[in-house]
Coordinates of N, CA and C and ligand atoms in Angstrom, one line a residue:
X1 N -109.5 -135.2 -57.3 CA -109.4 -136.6 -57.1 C -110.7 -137.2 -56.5
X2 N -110.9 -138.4 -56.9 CA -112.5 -139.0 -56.8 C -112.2 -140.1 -55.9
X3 N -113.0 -139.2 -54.2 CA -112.7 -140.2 -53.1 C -113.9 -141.0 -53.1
X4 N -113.5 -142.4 -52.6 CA -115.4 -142.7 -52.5 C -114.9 -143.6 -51.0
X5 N -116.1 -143.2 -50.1 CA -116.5 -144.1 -48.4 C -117.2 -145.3 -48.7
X6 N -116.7 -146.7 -48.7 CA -118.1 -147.8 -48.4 C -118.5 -148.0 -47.0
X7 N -119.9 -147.2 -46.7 CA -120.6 -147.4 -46.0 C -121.2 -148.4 -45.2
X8 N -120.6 -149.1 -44.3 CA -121.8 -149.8 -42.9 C -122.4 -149.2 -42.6
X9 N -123.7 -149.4 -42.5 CA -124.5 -148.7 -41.1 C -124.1 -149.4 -39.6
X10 N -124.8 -150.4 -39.3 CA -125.3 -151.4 -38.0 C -123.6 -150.8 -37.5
X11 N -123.3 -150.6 -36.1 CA -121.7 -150.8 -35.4 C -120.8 -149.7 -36.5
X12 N -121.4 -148.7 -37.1 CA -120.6 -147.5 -37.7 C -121.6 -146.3 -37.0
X13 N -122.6 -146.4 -37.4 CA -123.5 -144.7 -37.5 C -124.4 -145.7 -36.3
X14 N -124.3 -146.6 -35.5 CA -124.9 -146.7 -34.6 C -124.2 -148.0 -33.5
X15 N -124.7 -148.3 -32.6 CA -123.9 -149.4 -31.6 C -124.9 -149.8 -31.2
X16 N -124.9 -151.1 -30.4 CA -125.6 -152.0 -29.7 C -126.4 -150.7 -28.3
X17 N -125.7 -149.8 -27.8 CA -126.8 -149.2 -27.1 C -126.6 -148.3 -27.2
X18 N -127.4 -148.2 -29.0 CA -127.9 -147.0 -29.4 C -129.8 -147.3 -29.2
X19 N -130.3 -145.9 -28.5 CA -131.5 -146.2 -28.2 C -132.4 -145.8 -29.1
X20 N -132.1 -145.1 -30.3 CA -133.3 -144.7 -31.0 C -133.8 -145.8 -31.6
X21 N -134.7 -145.7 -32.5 CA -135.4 -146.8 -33.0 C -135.8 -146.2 -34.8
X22 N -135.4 -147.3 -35.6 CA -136.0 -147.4 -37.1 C -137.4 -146.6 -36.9
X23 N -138.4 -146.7 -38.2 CA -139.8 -146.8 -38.2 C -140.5 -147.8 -37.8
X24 N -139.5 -149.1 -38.5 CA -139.9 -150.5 -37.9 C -139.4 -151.2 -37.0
X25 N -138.5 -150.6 -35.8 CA -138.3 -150.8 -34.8 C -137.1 -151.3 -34.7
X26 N -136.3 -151.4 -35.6 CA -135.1 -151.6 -35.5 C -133.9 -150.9 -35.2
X27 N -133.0 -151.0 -34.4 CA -131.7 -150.1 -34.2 C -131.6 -148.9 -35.1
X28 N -131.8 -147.5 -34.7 CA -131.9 -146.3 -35.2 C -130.1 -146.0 -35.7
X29 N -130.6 -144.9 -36.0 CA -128.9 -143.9 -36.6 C -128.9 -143.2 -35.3
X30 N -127.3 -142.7 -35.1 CA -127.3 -141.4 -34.0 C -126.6 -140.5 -34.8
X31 N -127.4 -139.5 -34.3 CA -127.0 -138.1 -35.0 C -125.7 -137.5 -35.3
X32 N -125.7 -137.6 -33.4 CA -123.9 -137.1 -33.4 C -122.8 -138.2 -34.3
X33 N -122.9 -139.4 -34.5 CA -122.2 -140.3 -35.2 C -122.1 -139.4 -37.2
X34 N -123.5 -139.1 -37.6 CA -123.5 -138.9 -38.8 C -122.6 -137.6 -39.2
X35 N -122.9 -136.7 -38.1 CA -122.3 -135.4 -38.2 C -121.1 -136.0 -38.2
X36 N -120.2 -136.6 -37.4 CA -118.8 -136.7 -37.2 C -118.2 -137.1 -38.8
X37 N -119.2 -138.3 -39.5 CA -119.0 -138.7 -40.2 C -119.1 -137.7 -41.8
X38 N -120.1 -136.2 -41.2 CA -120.1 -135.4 -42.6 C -119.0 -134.4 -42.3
X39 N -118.6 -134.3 -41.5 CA -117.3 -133.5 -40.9 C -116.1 -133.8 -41.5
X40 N -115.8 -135.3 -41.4 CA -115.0 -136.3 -42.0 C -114.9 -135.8 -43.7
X41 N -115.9 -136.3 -44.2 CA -116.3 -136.0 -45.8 C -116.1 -134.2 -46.3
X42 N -116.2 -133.3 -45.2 CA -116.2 -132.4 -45.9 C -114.9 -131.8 -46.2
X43 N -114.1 -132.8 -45.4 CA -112.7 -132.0 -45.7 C -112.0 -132.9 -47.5
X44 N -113.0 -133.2 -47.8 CA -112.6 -133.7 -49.1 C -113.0 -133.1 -50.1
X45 N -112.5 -133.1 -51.3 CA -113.4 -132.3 -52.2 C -114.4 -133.0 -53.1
X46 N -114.1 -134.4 -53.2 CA -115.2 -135.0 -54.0 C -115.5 -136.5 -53.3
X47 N -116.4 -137.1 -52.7 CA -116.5 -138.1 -52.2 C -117.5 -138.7 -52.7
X48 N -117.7 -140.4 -53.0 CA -119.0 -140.9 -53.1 C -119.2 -141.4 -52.2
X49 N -120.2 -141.7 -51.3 CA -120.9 -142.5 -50.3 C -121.6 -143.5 -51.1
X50 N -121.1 -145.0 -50.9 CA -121.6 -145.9 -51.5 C -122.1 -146.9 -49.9
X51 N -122.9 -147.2 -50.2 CA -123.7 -147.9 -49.1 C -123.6 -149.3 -49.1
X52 N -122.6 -149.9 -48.2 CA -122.0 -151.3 -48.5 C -123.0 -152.8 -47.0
X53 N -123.5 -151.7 -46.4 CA -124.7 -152.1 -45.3 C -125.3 -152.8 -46.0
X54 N -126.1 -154.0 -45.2 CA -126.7 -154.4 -45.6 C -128.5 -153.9 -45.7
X55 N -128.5 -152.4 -45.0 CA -129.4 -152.0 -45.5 C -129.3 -151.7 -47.0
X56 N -128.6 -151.6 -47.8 CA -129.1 -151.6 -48.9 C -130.2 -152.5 -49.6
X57 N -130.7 -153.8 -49.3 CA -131.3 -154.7 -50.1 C -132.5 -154.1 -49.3
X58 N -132.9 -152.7 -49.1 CA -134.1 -152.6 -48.6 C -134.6 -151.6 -50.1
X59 N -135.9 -151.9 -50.8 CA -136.3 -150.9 -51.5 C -136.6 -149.2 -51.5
X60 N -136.2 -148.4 -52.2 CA -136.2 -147.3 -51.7 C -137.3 -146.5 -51.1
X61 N -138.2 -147.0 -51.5 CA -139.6 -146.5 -51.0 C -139.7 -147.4 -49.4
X62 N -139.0 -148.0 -48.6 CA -139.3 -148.5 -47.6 C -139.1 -147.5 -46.5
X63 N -139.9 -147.7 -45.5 CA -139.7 -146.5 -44.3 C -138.2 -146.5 -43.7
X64 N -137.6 -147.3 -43.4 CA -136.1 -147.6 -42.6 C -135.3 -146.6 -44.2
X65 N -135.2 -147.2 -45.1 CA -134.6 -146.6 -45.9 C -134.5 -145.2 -46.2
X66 N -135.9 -144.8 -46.4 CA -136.3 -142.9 -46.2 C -135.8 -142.7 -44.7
X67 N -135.9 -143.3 -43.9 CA -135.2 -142.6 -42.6 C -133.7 -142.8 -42.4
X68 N -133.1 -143.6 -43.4 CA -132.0 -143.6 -43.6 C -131.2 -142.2 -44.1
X69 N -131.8 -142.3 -45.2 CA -131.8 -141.3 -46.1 C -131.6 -139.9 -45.7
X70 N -133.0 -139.9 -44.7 CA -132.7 -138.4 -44.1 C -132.4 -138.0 -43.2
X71 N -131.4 -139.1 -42.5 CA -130.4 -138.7 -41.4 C -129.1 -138.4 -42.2
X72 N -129.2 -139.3 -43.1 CA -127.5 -138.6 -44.0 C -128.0 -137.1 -44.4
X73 N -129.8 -137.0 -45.0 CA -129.5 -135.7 -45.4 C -129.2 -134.7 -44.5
X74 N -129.7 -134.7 -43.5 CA -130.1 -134.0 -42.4 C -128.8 -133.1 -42.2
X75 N -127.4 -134.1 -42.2 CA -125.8 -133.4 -42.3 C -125.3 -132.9 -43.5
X76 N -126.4 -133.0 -45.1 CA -125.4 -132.9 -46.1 C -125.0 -134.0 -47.0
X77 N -125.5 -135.2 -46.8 CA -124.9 -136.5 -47.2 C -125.7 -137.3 -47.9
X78 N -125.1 -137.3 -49.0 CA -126.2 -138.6 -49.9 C -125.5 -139.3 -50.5
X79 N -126.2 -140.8 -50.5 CA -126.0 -142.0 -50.9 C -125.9 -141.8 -52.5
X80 N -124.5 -142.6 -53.2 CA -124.3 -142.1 -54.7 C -124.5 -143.4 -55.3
X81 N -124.4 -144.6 -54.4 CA -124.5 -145.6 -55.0 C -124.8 -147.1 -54.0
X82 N -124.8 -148.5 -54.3 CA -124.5 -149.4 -53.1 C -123.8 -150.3 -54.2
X83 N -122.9 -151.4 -53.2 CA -122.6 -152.3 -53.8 C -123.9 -153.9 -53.6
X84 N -123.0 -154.7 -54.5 CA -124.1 -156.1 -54.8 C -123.3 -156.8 -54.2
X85 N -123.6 -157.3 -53.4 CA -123.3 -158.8 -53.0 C -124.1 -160.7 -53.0
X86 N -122.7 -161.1 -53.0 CA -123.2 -162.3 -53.5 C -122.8 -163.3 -52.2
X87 N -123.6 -163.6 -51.6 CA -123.9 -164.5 -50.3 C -122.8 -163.6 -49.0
X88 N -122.7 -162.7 -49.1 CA -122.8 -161.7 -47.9 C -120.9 -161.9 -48.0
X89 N -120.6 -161.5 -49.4 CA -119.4 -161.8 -49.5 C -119.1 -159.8 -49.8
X90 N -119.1 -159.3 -48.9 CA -119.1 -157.9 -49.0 C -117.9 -157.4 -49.4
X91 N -116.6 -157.8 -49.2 CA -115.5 -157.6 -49.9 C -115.5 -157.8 -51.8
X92 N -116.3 -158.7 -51.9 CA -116.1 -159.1 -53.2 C -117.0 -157.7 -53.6
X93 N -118.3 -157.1 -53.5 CA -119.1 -156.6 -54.1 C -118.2 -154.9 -54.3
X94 N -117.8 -154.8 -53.0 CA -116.6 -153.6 -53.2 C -115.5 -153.8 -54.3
X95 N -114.9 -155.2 -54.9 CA -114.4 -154.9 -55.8 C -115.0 -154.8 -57.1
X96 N -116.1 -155.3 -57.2 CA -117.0 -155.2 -58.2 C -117.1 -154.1 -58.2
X97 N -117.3 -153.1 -57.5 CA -118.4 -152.0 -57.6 C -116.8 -151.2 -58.6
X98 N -115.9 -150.9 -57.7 CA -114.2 -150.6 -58.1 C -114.4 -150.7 -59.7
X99 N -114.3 -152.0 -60.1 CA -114.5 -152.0 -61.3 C -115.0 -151.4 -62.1
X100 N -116.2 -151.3 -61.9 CA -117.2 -150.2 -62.3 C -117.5 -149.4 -62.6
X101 N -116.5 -148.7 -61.7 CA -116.6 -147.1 -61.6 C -115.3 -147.0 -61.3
X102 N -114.2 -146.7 -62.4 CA -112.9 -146.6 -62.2 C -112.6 -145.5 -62.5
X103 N -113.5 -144.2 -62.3 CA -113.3 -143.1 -61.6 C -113.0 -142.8 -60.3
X104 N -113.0 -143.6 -59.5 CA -112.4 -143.8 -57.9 C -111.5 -144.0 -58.0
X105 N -110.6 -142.5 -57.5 CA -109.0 -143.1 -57.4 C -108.8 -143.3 -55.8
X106 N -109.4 -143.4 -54.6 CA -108.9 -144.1 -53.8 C -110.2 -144.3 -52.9
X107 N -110.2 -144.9 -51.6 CA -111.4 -144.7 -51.1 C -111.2 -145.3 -49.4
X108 N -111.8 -145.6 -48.6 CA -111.9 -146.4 -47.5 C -113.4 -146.9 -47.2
X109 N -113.2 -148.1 -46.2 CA -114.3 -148.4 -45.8 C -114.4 -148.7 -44.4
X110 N -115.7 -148.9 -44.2 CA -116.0 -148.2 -42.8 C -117.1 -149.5 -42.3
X111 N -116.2 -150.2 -41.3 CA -117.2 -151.5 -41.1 C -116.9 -151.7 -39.9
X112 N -117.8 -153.0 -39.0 CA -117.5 -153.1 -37.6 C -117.1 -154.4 -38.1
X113 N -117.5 -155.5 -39.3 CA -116.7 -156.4 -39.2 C -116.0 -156.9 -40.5
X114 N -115.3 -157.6 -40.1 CA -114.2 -158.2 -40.9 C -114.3 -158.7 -42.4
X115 N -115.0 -159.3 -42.8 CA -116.2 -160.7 -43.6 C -114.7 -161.2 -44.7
X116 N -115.0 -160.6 -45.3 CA -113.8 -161.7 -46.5 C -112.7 -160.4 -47.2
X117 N -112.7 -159.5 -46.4 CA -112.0 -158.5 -46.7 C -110.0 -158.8 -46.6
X118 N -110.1 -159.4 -45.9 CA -108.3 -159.6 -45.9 C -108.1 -160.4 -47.1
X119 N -108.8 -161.0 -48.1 CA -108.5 -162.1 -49.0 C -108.3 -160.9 -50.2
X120 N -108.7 -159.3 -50.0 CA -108.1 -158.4 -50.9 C -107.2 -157.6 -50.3
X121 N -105.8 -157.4 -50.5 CA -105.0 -157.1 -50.3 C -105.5 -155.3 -50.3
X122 N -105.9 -154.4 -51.3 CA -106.3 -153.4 -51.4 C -107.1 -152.9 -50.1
X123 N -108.1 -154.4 -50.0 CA -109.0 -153.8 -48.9 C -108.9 -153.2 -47.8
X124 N -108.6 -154.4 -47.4 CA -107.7 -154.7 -46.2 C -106.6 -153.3 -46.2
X125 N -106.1 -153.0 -46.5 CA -105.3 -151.7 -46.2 C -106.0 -150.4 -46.4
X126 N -107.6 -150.7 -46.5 CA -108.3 -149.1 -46.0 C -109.7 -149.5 -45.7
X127 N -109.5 -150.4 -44.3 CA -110.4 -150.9 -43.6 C -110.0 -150.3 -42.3
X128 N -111.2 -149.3 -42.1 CA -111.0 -148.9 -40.9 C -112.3 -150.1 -39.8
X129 N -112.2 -150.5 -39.1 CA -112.9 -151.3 -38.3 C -113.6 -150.4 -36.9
X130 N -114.9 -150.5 -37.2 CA -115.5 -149.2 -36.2 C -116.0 -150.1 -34.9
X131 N -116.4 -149.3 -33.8 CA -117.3 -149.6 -33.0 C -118.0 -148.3 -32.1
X132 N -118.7 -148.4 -33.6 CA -119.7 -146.9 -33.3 C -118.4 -145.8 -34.0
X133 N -118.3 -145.2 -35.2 CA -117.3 -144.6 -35.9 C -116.5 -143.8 -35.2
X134 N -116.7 -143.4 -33.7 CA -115.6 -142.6 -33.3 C -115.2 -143.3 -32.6
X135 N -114.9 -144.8 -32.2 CA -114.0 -145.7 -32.1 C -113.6 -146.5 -33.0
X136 N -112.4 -146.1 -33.8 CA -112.0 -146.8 -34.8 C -110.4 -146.8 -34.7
X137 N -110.3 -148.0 -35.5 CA -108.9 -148.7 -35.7 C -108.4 -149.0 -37.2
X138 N -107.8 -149.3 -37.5 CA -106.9 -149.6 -38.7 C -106.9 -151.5 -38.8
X139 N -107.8 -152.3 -39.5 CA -107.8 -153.6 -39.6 C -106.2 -153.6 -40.4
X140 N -105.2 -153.3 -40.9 CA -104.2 -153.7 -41.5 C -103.0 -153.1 -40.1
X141 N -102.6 -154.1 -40.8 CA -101.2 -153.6 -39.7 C -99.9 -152.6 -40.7
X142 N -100.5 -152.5 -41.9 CA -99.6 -151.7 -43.1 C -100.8 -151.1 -43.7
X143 N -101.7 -150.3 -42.7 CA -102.8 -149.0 -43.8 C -102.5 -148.4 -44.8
X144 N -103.1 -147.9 -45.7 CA -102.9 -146.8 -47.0 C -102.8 -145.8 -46.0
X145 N -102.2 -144.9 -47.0 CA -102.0 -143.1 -46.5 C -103.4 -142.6 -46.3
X146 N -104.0 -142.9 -47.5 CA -105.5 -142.3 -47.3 C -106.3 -142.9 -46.3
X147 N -106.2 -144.2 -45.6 CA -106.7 -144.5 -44.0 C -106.8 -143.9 -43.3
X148 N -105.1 -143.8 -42.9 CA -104.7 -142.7 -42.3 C -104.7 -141.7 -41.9
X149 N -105.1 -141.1 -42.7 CA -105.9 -139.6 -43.1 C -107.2 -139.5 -42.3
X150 N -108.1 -140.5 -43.2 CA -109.5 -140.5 -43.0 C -109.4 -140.9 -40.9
X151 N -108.6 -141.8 -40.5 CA -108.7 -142.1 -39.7 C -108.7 -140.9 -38.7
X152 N -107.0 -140.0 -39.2 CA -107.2 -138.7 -38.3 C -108.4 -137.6 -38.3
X153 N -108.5 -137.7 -39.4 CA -109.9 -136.9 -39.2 C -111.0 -137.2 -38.5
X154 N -111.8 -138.4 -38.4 CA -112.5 -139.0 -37.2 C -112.0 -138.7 -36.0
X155 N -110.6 -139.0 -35.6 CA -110.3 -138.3 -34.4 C -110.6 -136.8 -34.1
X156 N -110.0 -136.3 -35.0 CA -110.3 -134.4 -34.9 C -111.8 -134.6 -34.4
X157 N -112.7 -134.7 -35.2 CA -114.3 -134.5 -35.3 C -114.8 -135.1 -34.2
X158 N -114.4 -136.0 -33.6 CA -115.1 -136.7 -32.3 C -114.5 -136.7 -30.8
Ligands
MG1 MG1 -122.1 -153.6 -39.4

């Protein structure tokens, strides 16, 4: 079965006082966050990590990006894809991306905020809402099973 994770960075793989720093000085990754997060993934057998952050609109040759990059590798983890968004309508670009690749038979996503995601009924039922990934909650009050899942597992790991 073909799981795929959409990816936040900012308030998932880091928090307001997280102290490391980008290359260019912006709010770093924490380590222990990524690991929890490749712990999570490895109990699956096939996952894509799609990158639904708004780091993505950084080019790949930019320093924050390569340091992105090699904190996911660092646990095992690489980016398979990102979604597009169209005026920071990040729900919509997850269904686009869905479309696209309808080799994904289920997935969750992993955000600290909300944006236009309850206006998709799908979403919204595997929106886990983070603050800092090993505090997380269920944005639906009727989750998917696979939420649920993914959710227990963050617990285990953290
Ligand atoms: Mg965020």
């Amino acid at each position: 079965m073909k799981f795929a994770v959409f990816l936040d960075i900012d308030g998932v793989l880091n928090t307001r006082t997280t102290c490391e720093h980008t290359p260019d000085g912006y709010t770093g990754i924490d380590d222990a966050r990524v690991e929890i997060l490749a712990k999570v993934i490895k109990k699956y057998e096939s996952v894509d990590l799609i990158l639904s952050s708004d780091w993505k609109r950084m080019s790949p040759e930019e320093a924050d990006y390569i340091y992105l990059c090699s904190k996911l590798e660092k646990y095992g983890l690489h980016l398979s894809g990102k979604t597009v968004d169209h005026w920071y309508n990040r729900g919509e670009g997850i269904c686009k991306y869905l479309e696209e690749h309808p080799e994904i038979e289920d997935f969750v996503i992993l955000d600290d905020n909300q944006f236009e995601f309850k206006d998709f009924e799908k979403l919204w039922e595997r929106l886990l809402i983070t603050d800092g990934i090993e505090r997380v909650k269920f944005a639906s009050n009727t989750p998917a099973i696979e939420t649920i899942i993914f959710r227990d597992y963050i617990k285990l790991f953290s």
